[in-house]
Structure formats: C-alpha cells, structure tokens
XYZ file of C-alpha atoms in Angstrom:
478
model
C 119.818 124.067 91.759
C 120.783 123.586 95.391
C 123.068 120.894 96.710
C 122.125 118.632 99.581
C 123.968 120.612 102.259
C 122.422 124.028 101.700
C 118.982 122.546 100.991
C 119.077 121.005 104.471
C 119.188 124.511 105.977
C 116.424 126.044 103.838
C 113.042 126.951 105.360
C 110.177 124.673 104.411
C 108.243 125.880 101.398
C 106.744 122.840 99.671
C 105.997 119.140 100.146
C 108.407 116.617 101.561
C 111.803 117.607 102.947
C 114.649 119.824 101.741
C 117.106 116.917 101.610
C 117.297 113.150 102.093
C 119.142 113.597 105.390
C 116.424 115.924 106.675
C 113.793 113.339 105.731
C 115.474 110.760 107.970
C 114.477 112.771 111.039
C 110.829 112.931 109.973
C 108.028 111.432 112.109
C 107.721 107.693 112.560
C 105.172 106.084 110.271
C 101.779 105.109 111.718
C 99.907 104.129 108.531
C 100.840 102.343 105.345
C 98.907 102.183 102.065
C 99.099 98.850 100.229
C 97.692 97.841 96.852
C 95.731 94.590 97.171
C 94.910 92.574 94.076
C 92.018 90.367 93.011
C 92.775 90.655 89.281
C 94.058 87.363 87.937
C 93.081 85.375 91.044
C 89.772 84.081 89.702
C 87.832 86.169 92.238
C 85.386 88.497 90.511
C 86.152 91.520 92.658
C 87.871 94.862 92.098
C 91.352 95.520 93.452
C 91.564 97.808 96.465
C 93.871 100.149 98.331
C 94.333 98.928 101.906
C 95.207 101.177 104.834
C 97.332 99.263 107.342
C 97.924 100.399 110.931
C 101.679 100.218 111.653
C 101.609 102.058 115.000
C 102.752 99.601 117.737
C 100.796 101.553 120.372
C 97.506 101.211 118.473
C 94.876 98.536 119.293
C 94.608 97.823 115.541
C 98.358 97.457 115.028
C 99.238 95.265 112.032
C 95.617 95.229 110.823
C 93.903 96.471 107.667
C 91.707 99.295 108.961
C 90.231 100.534 105.668
C 89.693 99.266 102.126
C 89.085 101.486 99.114
C 87.872 99.307 96.221
C 88.344 100.703 92.739
C 85.217 100.773 90.536
C 86.385 98.389 87.791
C 87.441 94.744 87.509
C 90.667 93.444 85.996
C 92.944 96.445 86.643
C 95.877 94.800 88.478
C 96.994 97.755 90.586
C 100.760 97.596 90.786
C 103.249 100.382 91.581
C 102.040 103.815 92.652
C 103.366 107.197 93.712
C 102.530 110.728 94.814
C 101.284 113.741 92.879
C 104.086 115.837 94.393
C 107.251 115.027 96.300
C 110.473 116.644 97.443
C 111.334 117.582 93.863
C 108.551 120.191 94.339
C 109.976 121.411 97.650
C 110.562 124.920 96.351
C 106.926 125.326 95.279
C 104.713 126.535 98.168
C 101.572 125.744 96.150
C 102.434 122.035 95.817
C 100.837 119.606 98.268
C 101.496 115.886 98.668
C 97.833 114.949 98.712
C 97.017 112.492 95.936
C 98.212 108.979 95.287
C 98.542 108.071 91.613
C 97.629 104.404 91.072
C 98.397 103.082 87.562
C 96.841 99.743 86.572
C 99.287 97.381 84.925
C 96.782 95.286 82.948
C 93.961 97.709 82.118
C 96.133 100.823 81.782
C 93.613 102.794 83.838
C 94.909 105.449 86.271
C 93.257 106.166 89.614
C 93.835 109.331 91.633
C 93.183 108.869 95.371
C 92.752 111.676 97.903
C 94.611 110.862 101.137
C 94.561 114.278 102.783
C 90.855 114.615 103.619
C 91.030 111.482 105.781
C 94.407 109.695 105.766
C 92.945 106.606 107.463
C 90.110 106.366 104.923
C 91.313 107.694 101.562
C 88.764 108.351 98.816
C 88.698 108.139 95.039
C 89.245 111.546 93.432
C 89.486 110.889 89.692
C 89.786 108.135 87.079
C 91.767 108.503 83.848
C 90.304 105.992 81.433
C 92.492 103.762 79.247
C 90.436 104.542 76.140
C 91.402 108.201 76.436
C 95.052 107.345 77.020
C 95.209 105.010 74.025
C 93.374 107.361 71.672
C 95.590 110.342 72.547
C 98.959 108.656 73.094
C 98.816 105.007 71.980
C 100.131 103.932 75.394
C 98.935 100.897 77.367
C 100.009 98.807 80.383
C 100.805 101.510 82.956
C 103.591 100.986 85.486
C 105.659 103.575 87.421
C 104.430 106.993 88.534
C 106.726 109.865 89.566
C 106.004 113.518 90.223
C 108.072 116.135 88.405
C 109.370 119.407 89.797
C 107.028 121.193 87.359
C 103.984 119.764 89.161
C 103.217 117.338 86.347
C 103.039 113.584 86.913
C 104.940 111.191 84.647
C 103.886 107.555 84.221
C 105.765 104.871 82.313
C 103.832 102.519 80.032
C 105.111 99.127 78.900
C 103.666 98.934 75.406
C 100.783 99.586 73.044
C 97.231 98.208 73.238
C 98.340 94.998 71.475
C 101.096 94.375 74.019
C 104.012 95.248 71.757
C 107.012 96.571 73.677
C 107.868 98.922 70.811
C 104.863 101.002 71.855
C 106.286 101.828 75.300
C 106.767 105.389 76.505
C 105.899 108.028 79.091
C 102.629 109.812 79.784
C 102.288 113.276 81.304
C 99.380 114.391 83.493
C 99.053 118.005 84.582
C 98.494 119.055 88.202
C 94.744 118.455 87.797
C 95.442 115.018 86.258
C 94.387 115.920 82.736
C 96.162 114.205 79.868
C 98.948 116.291 78.360
C 100.293 113.629 76.005
C 103.586 111.814 75.735
C 106.656 113.173 77.490
C 109.447 111.887 75.238
C 110.026 113.280 71.773
C 108.692 111.268 68.808
C 111.190 108.598 67.861
C 112.882 108.710 71.275
C 110.895 106.023 73.094
C 112.778 103.155 74.793
C 112.669 99.725 73.162
C 111.120 98.303 76.344
C 109.528 100.063 79.292
C 109.301 99.457 83.028
C 110.670 101.593 85.873
C 112.412 104.975 85.716
C 114.219 107.485 87.913
C 115.454 110.942 87.043
C 118.438 112.905 88.330
C 118.028 116.654 87.645
C 121.585 117.673 88.508
C 122.830 115.291 85.835
C 120.033 116.221 83.406
C 119.202 112.556 82.916
C 116.362 110.111 83.284
C 117.170 106.399 83.199
C 114.512 103.794 82.462
C 114.704 100.021 82.696
C 113.153 97.243 80.619
C 110.930 94.314 81.587
C 109.239 92.617 78.675
C 106.608 92.899 75.993
C 103.220 92.850 77.775
C 101.939 90.322 75.231
C 104.458 87.892 76.742
C 104.895 88.942 80.389
C 101.191 89.226 81.232
C 100.689 85.558 80.352
C 103.333 84.263 82.756
C 107.056 83.648 82.285
C 108.328 81.552 79.387
C 112.113 81.193 79.151
C 111.869 80.851 75.369
C 110.510 84.386 75.214
C 113.884 85.649 76.482
C 115.644 84.022 73.525
C 112.921 85.358 71.243
C 113.786 88.921 72.253
C 110.535 89.590 74.095
C 112.345 90.624 77.303
C 114.785 93.473 77.790
C 118.362 93.810 78.993
C 118.877 97.528 78.464
C 118.913 100.817 80.327
C 117.759 103.851 78.370
C 119.355 107.217 79.166
C 117.127 110.147 78.195
C 117.986 113.851 78.320
C 115.660 115.166 80.997
C 114.849 118.632 79.656
C 113.977 117.634 76.092
C 112.924 113.989 76.298
C 115.622 112.942 73.862
C 117.104 109.451 73.959
C 120.853 109.967 74.279
C 122.285 106.543 75.103
C 121.242 102.903 75.445
C 123.236 100.647 77.760
C 123.184 96.985 76.742
C 123.678 95.082 80.010
C 124.259 91.792 78.192
C 123.757 88.422 79.816
C 124.594 89.924 83.212
C 121.574 92.213 83.010
C 118.584 90.246 81.722
C 115.220 91.652 82.914
C 116.439 94.872 84.566
C 113.508 95.967 86.710
C 113.689 98.536 89.525
C 116.127 101.406 88.984
C 117.338 103.871 91.649
C 119.865 106.685 91.793
C 121.589 107.393 95.088
C 119.464 109.900 97.006
C 122.194 112.548 97.217
C 121.248 114.671 94.183
C 124.870 115.487 93.385
C 125.831 111.848 92.865
C 126.027 110.360 89.397
C 125.625 106.772 90.600
C 122.669 104.406 90.722
C 121.718 100.744 90.624
C 119.331 98.491 88.749
C 118.170 95.062 89.895
C 118.354 92.535 87.048
C 115.841 89.832 87.889
C 116.684 86.838 85.732
C 120.458 87.376 85.877
C 120.127 88.017 89.628
C 122.664 90.826 89.583
C 122.675 94.308 91.037
C 124.231 96.433 88.302
C 125.755 99.819 89.115
C 125.628 102.613 86.552
C 127.577 105.874 86.659
C 128.752 108.792 84.531
C 132.056 110.215 85.737
C 132.865 113.804 84.735
C 129.926 114.121 82.342
C 131.177 111.321 80.123
C 128.917 108.629 78.714
C 127.089 106.408 81.164
C 128.755 103.079 81.941
C 127.816 100.048 84.020
C 129.296 97.150 85.965
C 128.017 94.260 88.079
C 128.138 95.334 91.724
C 126.534 92.316 93.438
C 125.925 88.870 92.009
C 123.560 86.233 93.421
C 124.587 82.813 92.224
C 121.843 80.414 91.113
C 121.277 77.525 93.503
C 121.460 73.914 92.444
C 118.176 72.386 93.554
C 116.209 69.168 93.690
C 112.462 68.736 93.127
C 111.970 72.043 91.312
C 111.039 72.703 87.663
C 114.703 73.328 86.720
C 118.007 71.975 88.090
C 119.094 75.522 89.008
C 117.076 78.329 90.574
C 117.942 82.024 90.087
C 117.485 84.395 92.994
C 115.158 86.607 90.908
C 115.857 90.083 92.274
C 112.522 91.844 91.906
C 112.781 94.907 94.160
C 115.415 96.941 95.957
C 115.796 100.265 97.728
C 118.465 102.530 99.165
C 118.407 104.158 102.613
C 118.024 107.926 102.567
C 121.595 108.436 103.797
C 122.895 106.229 100.946
C 124.581 103.878 103.444
C 122.591 100.700 102.847
C 121.074 98.946 99.862
C 118.359 96.319 100.394
C 117.093 93.800 97.863
C 114.938 90.697 97.729
C 115.326 87.340 96.014
C 111.732 86.343 95.234
C 112.598 82.723 94.431
C 115.442 82.105 96.889
C 113.347 83.706 99.627
C 115.839 86.039 101.324
C 116.138 89.768 101.986
C 119.655 91.218 101.948
C 121.278 94.347 103.336
C 124.529 95.706 101.871
C 126.671 98.595 103.046
C 127.281 100.737 99.949
C 129.229 103.627 101.474
C 131.797 102.549 98.897
C 129.424 101.911 95.945
C 132.176 100.076 94.074
C 132.532 97.509 96.862
C 129.184 96.618 98.505
C 129.532 94.573 101.703
C 126.851 92.111 102.848
C 125.834 93.172 106.363
C 122.467 91.459 106.870
C 120.355 88.627 105.516
C 117.071 87.060 106.610
C 115.046 84.201 105.100
C 111.286 84.648 104.766
C 110.426 82.471 101.735
C 108.939 79.008 101.501
C 110.741 77.189 98.662
C 113.661 76.149 100.830
C 112.211 76.316 104.312
C 112.486 73.158 106.372
C 109.730 70.704 105.533
C 109.556 71.757 101.874
C 110.194 69.061 99.210
C 112.603 71.453 97.460
C 116.187 71.394 98.708
C 119.317 73.269 97.688
C 122.560 71.439 96.960
C 125.676 73.043 98.420
C 129.080 73.055 96.723
C 130.210 70.081 98.800
C 127.159 68.061 97.693
C 125.147 68.345 100.908
C 121.521 69.435 101.002
C 120.389 72.661 102.645
C 117.115 74.311 103.680
C 116.448 77.668 105.308
C 115.156 78.093 108.836
C 112.047 80.256 108.407
C 110.018 80.860 111.576
C 106.235 80.888 111.781
C 104.897 84.354 112.611
C 101.956 84.379 115.025
C 101.228 80.794 114.027
C 101.334 81.581 110.298
C 103.629 79.724 107.939
C 105.363 82.150 105.581
C 104.568 81.516 101.933
C 106.151 82.530 98.626
C 109.163 84.827 98.694
C 109.785 88.500 99.548
C 108.827 90.776 96.671
C 108.052 94.466 97.357
C 109.866 96.327 100.129
C 109.411 99.721 101.762
C 111.834 101.378 104.193
C 110.971 103.697 107.064
C 112.395 107.219 106.918
C 114.854 106.520 109.724
C 115.939 103.313 107.994
C 115.130 101.065 110.959
C 112.147 99.127 109.565
C 111.630 97.335 106.256
C 108.091 96.310 105.311
C 107.748 93.468 102.822
C 104.945 91.887 100.777
C 105.174 88.754 98.656
C 103.093 89.133 95.460
C 104.939 89.885 92.196
C 102.249 89.848 89.490
C 99.184 87.614 89.462
C 100.173 85.680 86.318
C 103.647 84.990 87.747
C 102.307 84.308 91.244
C 100.002 81.676 89.750
C 102.921 80.071 87.931
C 105.589 80.031 90.626
C 103.582 80.151 93.857
C 100.049 78.831 93.132
C 99.317 78.587 96.865
C 99.771 82.349 97.086
C 96.875 82.939 94.697
C 94.747 80.338 96.439
C 95.370 81.420 100.037
C 96.388 85.072 99.703
C 99.536 86.903 100.678
C 100.918 88.663 103.726
C 102.981 91.625 104.868
C 105.900 91.449 107.305
C 108.120 93.920 109.115
C 111.887 93.450 109.286
C 113.823 95.258 112.017
C 117.089 96.809 110.846
C 120.334 97.347 112.732
C 121.526 100.630 111.218
C 124.683 100.786 113.332
C 126.388 97.464 112.659
C 124.112 96.048 110.001
C 121.668 93.173 110.384
C 118.079 92.131 109.733
C 115.552 90.404 111.983
C 111.883 89.478 111.513
C 109.553 91.348 113.872
C 107.428 88.568 115.469
C 104.708 91.037 116.512
C 103.804 92.170 112.996
C 101.849 90.074 110.489
C 99.169 91.360 108.104
C 97.155 88.489 106.660
C 95.697 89.350 103.258
C 94.470 85.777 103.026
C 91.780 86.607 105.593
C 90.212 89.498 103.652
C 86.379 89.771 103.781
C 86.262 89.509 99.973
C 88.509 86.464 99.917
C 92.283 85.988 99.752
C 94.024 88.934 98.086
C 97.540 89.621 96.817
C 99.439 92.449 98.546
C 101.875 94.428 96.434
C 103.273 97.999 96.592
C 103.382 100.150 99.778
C 103.485 103.882 100.543
C 103.308 106.001 103.710
C 100.887 108.932 103.995
C 102.235 112.487 103.672
C 105.754 111.996 104.939
C 106.754 109.237 102.535
C 110.077 110.317 101.021
C 111.765 106.989 100.356
C 110.873 107.260 96.657
C 111.313 111.039 96.419
C 113.674 112.801 94.069
C 115.626 115.866 95.190
C 116.980 118.603 92.966
C-alpha cells in the first residue's frame, strides 16, 4: 500500500491517477454524462443517459448532444459509477471504459460502453433483476463502486418485497457476470444506501435510507417513527465482509444518505449527510480504535408560512469533497441553497460560500421564511437565460480542479412528485456554479443552462452526473 506522496511520483500503469492531488491537474472536462428519468413521471418512455457538452468553446455548449435510451420502462436510473477507477491504478490491464448504471426501482443493471465513442456511448450489457433476485435475493439497486480487484460492488436497498432487512452488496466480475453477495451471511446492514471504502483502514462504511416499500411511495413522516427509515452507519471489515460496528447517529442523524471519506487515503475521517436531521456528521477512528461520530455542521430548520409544515428542514441530499480535501460542498434540496465549507480543519468547518438556486423561497413565491426577529425573508434567485429556476439543488458534481460545480434538481420521482410537482410536470435542469478556490465563494454561471424540460420525448428529470474517462471525483485511492 502506497501513501499519497509516493503514489504521486509513480509512473502511470492503470486507470485514473496515482493520487487525488495528481487528479486535480487532469484535463478540463468537455463532456458530462447525466441520467435522465421518465420513470414515475407518467410518461411511457424509457429512462436515458444524456451526453451534455460542457466545453465553453463548443457551438453545442450546455446542450444535450446524445441520448442513449435503455430498453426497458420503469427502471428509475439513479446513481452510477465506473467499472474501474484509481483504486485499480496499479493494474495495467484495467481500463476505465464502462459505466455501471443501477436502476433503483427495477433493480436492473446496465453496462454502457463510453470508450468506443465518448460522445455517443452505447449499451454493452444488461444484468436482469430476475437473475439478481434468484441468485442473491437483492433488489432496489443504488450505489456502484469499482474495487481494486477489478470487481464491481453495488449496494441494494432491500429484497424484492421492499423490506430493508434484505439489503446488501452485489459483486460483478470484470465481465459483469454475477458473483453473488459480497458480505458474509448474517453481516448485512439493517438498511442500505450509499457506501465508501477506505483500504488503508481496512473498512467500508455504508449509510441507511429507508425500506423501499416505504421510500418508493413518497415520504411519510410517520414511517420514520415506525422504524422504516435508518439513522445508522455500518462499519464492515473490508477484506472479509464482516460487520464490525454499527454507529447509531440518533436524532441528529436521521436518514443518513451520501457518505464520503476524505480523499487522502491515509486519513481516517469522513462525513455523511443526514437528510431529515439536516446535519453533516463527521466520523473518525483515531489510532485504530472504534469508529466514533459527531455533528460537524448543522442546518437549522426554517420557520415558514404557507408550506405543509410550520418548519422546513434543509434536507441535505448530496455532498462532495474537493480532491485536495480543502472544501466540502452540500445542497439543501428544500431550502434551495448550495454551500461551500473549508474543512482543512475537519473538526471546525468554516462556511466560505453559499448560493441560492431553489424556488421555495425565491421572491414571488407564496412561501416565506420567518427570521428570528419575526420578519419575513425570501431568497434572491436570478433567472438563467430567461428560465426561472425550479425545485432545489439535489445532485452535484465537481470538476477535477475544483473550480466548477454542476448541479441537477431531481431527487427521486416519487419525492419530486410530492414536494415539487411542477418539476415532474415541466422537467428539470442542470446548472453550473463557479467556485472561488482561493478565498472561497460560489456564483451561478449565467451562460450555462441545460433544459431537460425541452427534451424531444417530453420533460425529463435529470439526476446523477459523471465525466468521461478522467472522472476521479468519486474515485478511491489505496
């Protein structure tokens, strides 16, 4: 195992980059792949993978230039990842060629070839849910990560009946054949969602959303009290798939979703965004002791008028960390803001940037926030190229150099329909946020707006994003 410093000086042998710092000097992105959803919108069309031109010098800048529809209806493409990443850097036979697209509702897995024609990727293979269920019992696919072995691991949220107790992890080999479950029998987490592994600390940590039988039908607060949503992190021994520790985050950590370690592979620290509690929770394991946790950043609920409840949580749904581990970015899907924090001291994050792109509180909306002194407040959200911004920021993707954040606004069709019905009716969009990496700060780029409401097949919902080839923002280093 090599540390970050000596990996930076190693000759290139496999995919990605030898270290996070080396990745920051990689080429500027020109294309972006985006999952676009028709499932759950009432439009009888398959979801598709969109290729978006993000090269400012291109005549098709900020346009969808290719659409790859999947062959089935009702999949709900969600998160996706690569077949190999920087964890395979020492393997000269590994190539970052295929995108792995799990389907959250159907459980189907698509493998997409991006190398033959990066601007027009093609479908390579389909792993059918019937095979997955019959061989593993897993359903409701979510996060995909490559492993240093060349295998691909995918988290599943439950069994075919939507019970969270059926959650676990699927392994595909390098040709995307089913290998079975990854974790040992009896060592599955109580809930499933996202995961991240840290080889130098021999640990994988997974988060917990909710039982698919509940979450796929929209959000019901009673289901939290009924125990159908999680508040735990599961710590699993990486080499053997053995559950070693469960961290109960308590009321400060309800609905822990995205989980990230710092990129420096020697660090024992990471964060998880807890949606309903609207807290960023830091976890760590000093000197090989047990893992512990603490609230690092807290977003207070806003007192509001003319909404379904008297208080509105921020609802942190996605976050990411810059490759140099200097900045952490997260979104509040309901409040409508994107935040930037300096985390050079992970114990004491400092807010360095904030921009409002959501519509609940923007001027002209019937919903207003009530400040501590009793006054009303609304955010000043600009129109972009004549387009009013709708819903709130949801998925974010950072450029390698850390200077651009791309953002979409669809969470999950059932939740979109519940909280932002206009989003389902009119479709979503993608924005670019310019980042000040010297002093901190965020600013909307007025020249970039991708309108998924104007799709030829009708308004679509834009979700996860990935760059071709050089995408290392979700890579894991060893």
